[in-house]
XYZ file of C-alpha atoms in Angstrom:
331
model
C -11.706 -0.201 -6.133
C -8.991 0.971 -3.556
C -4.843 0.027 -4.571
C -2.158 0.045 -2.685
C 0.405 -0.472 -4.746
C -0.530 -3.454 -6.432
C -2.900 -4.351 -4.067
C -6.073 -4.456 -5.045
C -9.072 -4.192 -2.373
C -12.772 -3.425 -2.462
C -14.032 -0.537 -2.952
C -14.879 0.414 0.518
C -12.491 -1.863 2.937
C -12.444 -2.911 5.925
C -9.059 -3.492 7.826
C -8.462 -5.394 10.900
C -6.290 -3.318 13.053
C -2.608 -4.429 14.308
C -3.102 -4.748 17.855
C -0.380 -5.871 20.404
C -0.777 -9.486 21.973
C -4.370 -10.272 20.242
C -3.484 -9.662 16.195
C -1.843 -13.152 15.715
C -2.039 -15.798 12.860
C -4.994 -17.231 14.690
C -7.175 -14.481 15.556
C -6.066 -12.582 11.966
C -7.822 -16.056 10.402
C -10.680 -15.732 12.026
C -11.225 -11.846 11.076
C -10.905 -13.322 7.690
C -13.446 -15.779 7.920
C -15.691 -13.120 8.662
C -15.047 -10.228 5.744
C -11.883 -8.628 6.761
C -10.466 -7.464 3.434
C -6.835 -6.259 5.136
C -5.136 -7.437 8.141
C -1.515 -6.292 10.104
C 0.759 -8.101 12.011
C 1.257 -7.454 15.672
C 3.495 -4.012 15.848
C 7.381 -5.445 15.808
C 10.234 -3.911 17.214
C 12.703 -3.287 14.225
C 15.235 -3.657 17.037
C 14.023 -6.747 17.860
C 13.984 -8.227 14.443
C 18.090 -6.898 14.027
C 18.724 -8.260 17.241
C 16.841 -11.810 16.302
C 14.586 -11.673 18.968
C 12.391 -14.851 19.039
C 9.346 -13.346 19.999
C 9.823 -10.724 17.439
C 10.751 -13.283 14.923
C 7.703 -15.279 15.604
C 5.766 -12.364 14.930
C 6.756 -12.010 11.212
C 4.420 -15.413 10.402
C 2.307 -15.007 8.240
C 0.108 -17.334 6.022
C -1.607 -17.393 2.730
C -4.834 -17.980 3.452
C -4.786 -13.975 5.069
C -3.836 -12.279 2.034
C -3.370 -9.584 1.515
C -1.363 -8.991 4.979
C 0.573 -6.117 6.032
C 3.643 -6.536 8.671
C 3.801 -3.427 11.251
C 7.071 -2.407 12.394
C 8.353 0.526 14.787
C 11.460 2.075 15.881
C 13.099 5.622 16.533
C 15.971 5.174 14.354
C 16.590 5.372 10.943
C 19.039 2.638 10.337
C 17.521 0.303 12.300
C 14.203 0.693 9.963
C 15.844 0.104 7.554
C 17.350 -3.208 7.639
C 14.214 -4.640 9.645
C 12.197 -3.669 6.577
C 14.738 -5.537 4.349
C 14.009 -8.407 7.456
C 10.379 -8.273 6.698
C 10.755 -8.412 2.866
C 12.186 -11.672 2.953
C 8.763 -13.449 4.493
C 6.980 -11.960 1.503
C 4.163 -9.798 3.423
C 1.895 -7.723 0.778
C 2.841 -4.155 2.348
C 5.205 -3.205 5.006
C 3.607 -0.786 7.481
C 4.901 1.922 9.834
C 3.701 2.417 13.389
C 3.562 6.183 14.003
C 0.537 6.252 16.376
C 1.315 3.676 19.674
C 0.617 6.069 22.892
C 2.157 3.044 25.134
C 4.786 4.632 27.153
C 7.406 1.962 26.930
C 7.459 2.544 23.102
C 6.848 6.188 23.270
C 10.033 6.387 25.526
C 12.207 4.789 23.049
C 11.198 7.500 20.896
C 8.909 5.416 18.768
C 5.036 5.377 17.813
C 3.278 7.993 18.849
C 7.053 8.883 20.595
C 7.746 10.435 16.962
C 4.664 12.449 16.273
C 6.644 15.168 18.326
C 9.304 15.143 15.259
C 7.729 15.545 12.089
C 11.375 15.308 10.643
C 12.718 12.880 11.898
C 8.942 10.862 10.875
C 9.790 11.757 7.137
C 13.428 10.652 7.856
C 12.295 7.492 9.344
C 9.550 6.591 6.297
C 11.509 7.746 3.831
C 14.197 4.960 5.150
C 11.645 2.098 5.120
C 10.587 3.297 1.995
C 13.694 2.921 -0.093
C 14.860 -0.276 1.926
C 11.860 -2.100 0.135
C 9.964 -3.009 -3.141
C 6.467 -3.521 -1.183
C 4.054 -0.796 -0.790
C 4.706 0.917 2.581
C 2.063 2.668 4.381
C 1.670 4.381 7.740
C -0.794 4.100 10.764
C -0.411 7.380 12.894
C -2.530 9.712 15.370
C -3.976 13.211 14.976
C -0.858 14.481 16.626
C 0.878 14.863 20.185
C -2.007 16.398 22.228
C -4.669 19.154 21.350
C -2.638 22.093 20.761
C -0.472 20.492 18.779
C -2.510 18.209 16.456
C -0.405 18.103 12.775
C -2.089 15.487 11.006
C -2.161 17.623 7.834
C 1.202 18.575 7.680
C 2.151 14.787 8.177
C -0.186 13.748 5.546
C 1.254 15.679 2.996
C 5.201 15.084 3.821
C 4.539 11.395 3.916
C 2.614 11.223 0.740
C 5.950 12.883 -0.901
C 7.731 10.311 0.346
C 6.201 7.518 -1.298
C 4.054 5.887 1.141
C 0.874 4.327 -0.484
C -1.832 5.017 1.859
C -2.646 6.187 5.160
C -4.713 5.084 8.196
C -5.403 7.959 10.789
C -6.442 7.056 14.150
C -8.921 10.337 14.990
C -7.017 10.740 18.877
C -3.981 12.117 19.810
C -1.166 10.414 21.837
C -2.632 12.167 24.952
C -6.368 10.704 25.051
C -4.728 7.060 24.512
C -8.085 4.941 23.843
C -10.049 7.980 25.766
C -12.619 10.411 24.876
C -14.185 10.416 21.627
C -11.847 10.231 18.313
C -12.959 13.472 16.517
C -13.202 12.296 12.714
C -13.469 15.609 11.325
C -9.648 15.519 10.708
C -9.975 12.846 8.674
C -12.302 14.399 6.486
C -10.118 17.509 5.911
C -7.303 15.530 4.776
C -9.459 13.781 2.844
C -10.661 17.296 1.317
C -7.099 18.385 0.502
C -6.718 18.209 -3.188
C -3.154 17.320 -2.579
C -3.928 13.966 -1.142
C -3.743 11.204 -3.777
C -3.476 8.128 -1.771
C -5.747 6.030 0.250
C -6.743 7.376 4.037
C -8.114 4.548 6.316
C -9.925 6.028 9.626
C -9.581 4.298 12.633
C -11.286 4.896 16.280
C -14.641 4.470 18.044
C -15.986 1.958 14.833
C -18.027 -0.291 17.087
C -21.273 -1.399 15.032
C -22.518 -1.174 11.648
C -24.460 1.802 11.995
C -21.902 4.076 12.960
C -19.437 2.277 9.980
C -21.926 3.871 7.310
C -22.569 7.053 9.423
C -18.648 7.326 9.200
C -18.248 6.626 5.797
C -20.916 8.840 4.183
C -20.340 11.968 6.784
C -16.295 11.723 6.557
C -16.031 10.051 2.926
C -12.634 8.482 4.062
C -11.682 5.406 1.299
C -12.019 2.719 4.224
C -12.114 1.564 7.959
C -9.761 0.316 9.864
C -11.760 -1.282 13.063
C -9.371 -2.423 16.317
C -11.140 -3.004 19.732
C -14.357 -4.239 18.577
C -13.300 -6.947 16.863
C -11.718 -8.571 19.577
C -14.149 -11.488 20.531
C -16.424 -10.376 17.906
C -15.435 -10.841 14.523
C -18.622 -11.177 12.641
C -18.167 -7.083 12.933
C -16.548 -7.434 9.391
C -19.434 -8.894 7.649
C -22.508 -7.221 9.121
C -20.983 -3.780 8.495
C -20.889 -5.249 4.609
C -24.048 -6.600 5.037
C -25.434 -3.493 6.563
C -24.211 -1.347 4.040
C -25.472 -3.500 0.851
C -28.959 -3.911 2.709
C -29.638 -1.519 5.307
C -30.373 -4.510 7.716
C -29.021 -6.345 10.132
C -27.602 -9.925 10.129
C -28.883 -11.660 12.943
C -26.413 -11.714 15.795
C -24.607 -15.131 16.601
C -25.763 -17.395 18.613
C -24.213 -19.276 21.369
C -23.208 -22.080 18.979
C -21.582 -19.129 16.507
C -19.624 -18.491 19.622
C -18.201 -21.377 20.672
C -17.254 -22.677 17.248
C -15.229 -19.389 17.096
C -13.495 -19.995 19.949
C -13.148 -23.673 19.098
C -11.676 -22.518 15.740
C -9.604 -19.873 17.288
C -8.430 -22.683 20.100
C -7.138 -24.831 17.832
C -5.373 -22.445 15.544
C -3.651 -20.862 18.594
C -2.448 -24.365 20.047
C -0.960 -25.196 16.147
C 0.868 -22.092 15.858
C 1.857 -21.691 19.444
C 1.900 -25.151 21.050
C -1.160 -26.713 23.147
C -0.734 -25.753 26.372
C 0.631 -22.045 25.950
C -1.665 -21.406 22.982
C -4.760 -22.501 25.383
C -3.312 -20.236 28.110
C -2.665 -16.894 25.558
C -6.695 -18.090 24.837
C -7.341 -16.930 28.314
C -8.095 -13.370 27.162
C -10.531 -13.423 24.911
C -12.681 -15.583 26.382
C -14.881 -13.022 28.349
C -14.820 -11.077 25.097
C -16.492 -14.232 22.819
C -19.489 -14.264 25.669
C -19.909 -10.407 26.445
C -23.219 -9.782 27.346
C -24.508 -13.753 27.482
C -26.416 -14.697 30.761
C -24.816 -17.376 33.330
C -21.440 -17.504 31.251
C -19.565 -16.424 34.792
C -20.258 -20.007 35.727
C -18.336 -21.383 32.982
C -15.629 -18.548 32.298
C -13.969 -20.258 35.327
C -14.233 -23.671 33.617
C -12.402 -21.667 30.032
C -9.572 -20.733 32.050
C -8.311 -23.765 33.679
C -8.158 -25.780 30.377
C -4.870 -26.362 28.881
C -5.934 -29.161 26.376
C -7.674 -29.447 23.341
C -9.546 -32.571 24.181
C -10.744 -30.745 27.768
C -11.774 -27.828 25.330
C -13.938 -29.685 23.432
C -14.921 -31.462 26.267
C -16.016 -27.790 27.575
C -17.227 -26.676 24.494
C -19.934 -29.257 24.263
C -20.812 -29.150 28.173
C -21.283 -25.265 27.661
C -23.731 -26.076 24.124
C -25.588 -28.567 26.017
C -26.332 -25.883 29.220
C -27.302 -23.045 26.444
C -29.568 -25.325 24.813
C -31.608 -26.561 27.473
C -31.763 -22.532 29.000
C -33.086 -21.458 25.908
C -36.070 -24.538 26.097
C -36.943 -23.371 29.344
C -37.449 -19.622 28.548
């Protein structure tokens, strides 16, 4: 069994990455549904929460049914971390979570994410703020390091162990590749080999099926995966890793009714927790990623996009079953 704190998860889990504009309430539900055993907020702006910015505001939701749940936050400055951790701790997340790894240049440029991995101080400085602003478990998602010649995950490892974090998720890239190039997991197992490390370390980059999930885990013997991109419009990627791993085979994949109940599901969560007709709009990306790879779904991806009710979703939903059905009678 893995802790964090006094969080208890299997012994082998799988986390659902925080990614920006697709890790909401609605889509972290759905991950649930389907074997995540850890999920993150969206990353916030702890300059955003001081400065009561809605949309950072709105981000701190968070519900029971996703428990445990960790809320992400970023920033360059030390103060600031501070108090938006004490902002966080009053929604009553499980963790709090720092973002040291975001290559985007607009948060880079502020000096945060991925920004800090240039300042191994001043990333000590900054945790060990959060850290004594808070009584939940804090833990850190970061990167291998700036670039290739000057990759410091292991000094960073150790320096935030010290001060007090409770595990550690390394994305295997640096802040140059962005989402490039392979992520070279061989870090991870080093750290993972250093007798000094204690806590949990979570590796993150290139997961993408359930085969390479168990290659991972026995060749790098990190505690857990943390899996971003693939999950988007797939979630079932949570439970056939599990299943993989308990029975070396494959659950079948889902079918075009497993799909559109997902995005039914996912539909109606976003229009509850955003409002109908933006909720149904913010659907509009992940649409393409629900039907990658089906035949003839071009003819109704244009269909998906111009609803902005529930009742012409469902409407949709059962025209699209209906086409399906009678294509797979004729083949």
């Amino acid at each position: 069994m893995i802790k964090i704190g006094n969080i208890e998860l299997p012994e082998f889990p799988l986390l659902l990455a925080p990614m920006e504009d697709v890790s909401d309430p609605p889509f972290r539900r759905l991950c649930k549904m389907h074997g995540a055993d850890l999920m993150y907020s969206e990353f916030i702006s702890s300059e955003g929460l001081i400065r009561d910015a809605i949309k950072s505001r709105k981000k701190l939701d968070i519900f029971d049914y996703e428990r445990p749940v960790g809320i992400q936050i970023f920033g360059g400055d030390e103060e600031a971390m501070a108090m938006s951790a004490r902002i966080v701790e009053t929604v009553n997340p499980d963790l709090v979570d720092i973002n040291f790894g975001c290559p985007v240049k607009k948060v880079v440029c502020k000096g945060a994410g991925a920004g800090v991995l240039k300042d191994i101080d001043l990333m000590v400085r900054l945790t060990k703020a959060v850290v004594s602003s808070t009584h939940l478990p804090v833990t850190v998602k970061t990167r291998l390091g700036w670039d290739s010649t000057s990759i410091n995950i292991d000094e960073v490892a150790e320096r935030l162990q010290e001060t007090g974090i409770k595990a550690l998720t390394i994305h295997a890239r640096t802040r140059a590749q962005m989402y490039k190039g392979e992520a070279d997991w061989e870090h991870i197992s080093r750290i993972k080999q250093n007798p000094n490390i204690e806590i949990p370390i979570f590796g993150n980059g290139d997961i993408d099926s359930a085969e390479k999930a168990l290659e991972y885990k026995q060749k790098y013997a990190c505690d857990g995966i943390m899996i971003g991109r693939a999950a988007i419009g797939y979630p079932w990627i949570f439970n056939e890793i599990k299943h993989f791993f308990k029975t070396g085979e494959h659950l079948p994949e889902p079918t075009i009714s497993d799909r559109l109940l997902a995005v039914r599901q996912h539909a109606e969560w976003s229009a509850e927790w955003k409002g109908e007709r933006l909720g149904l709009v913010e659907m509009r990306q992940h649409y393409s990623n629900y039907f990658r790879g089906i035949p003839h779904f071009k003819e109704f991806r244009k269909k998906f996009l111009e609803v902005f009710t529930l009742e012409e979703m469902n409407s949709l939903i059962k025209e699209t079953q209906q086409f399906y059905e009678e294509y797979q009678a004729q083949l």
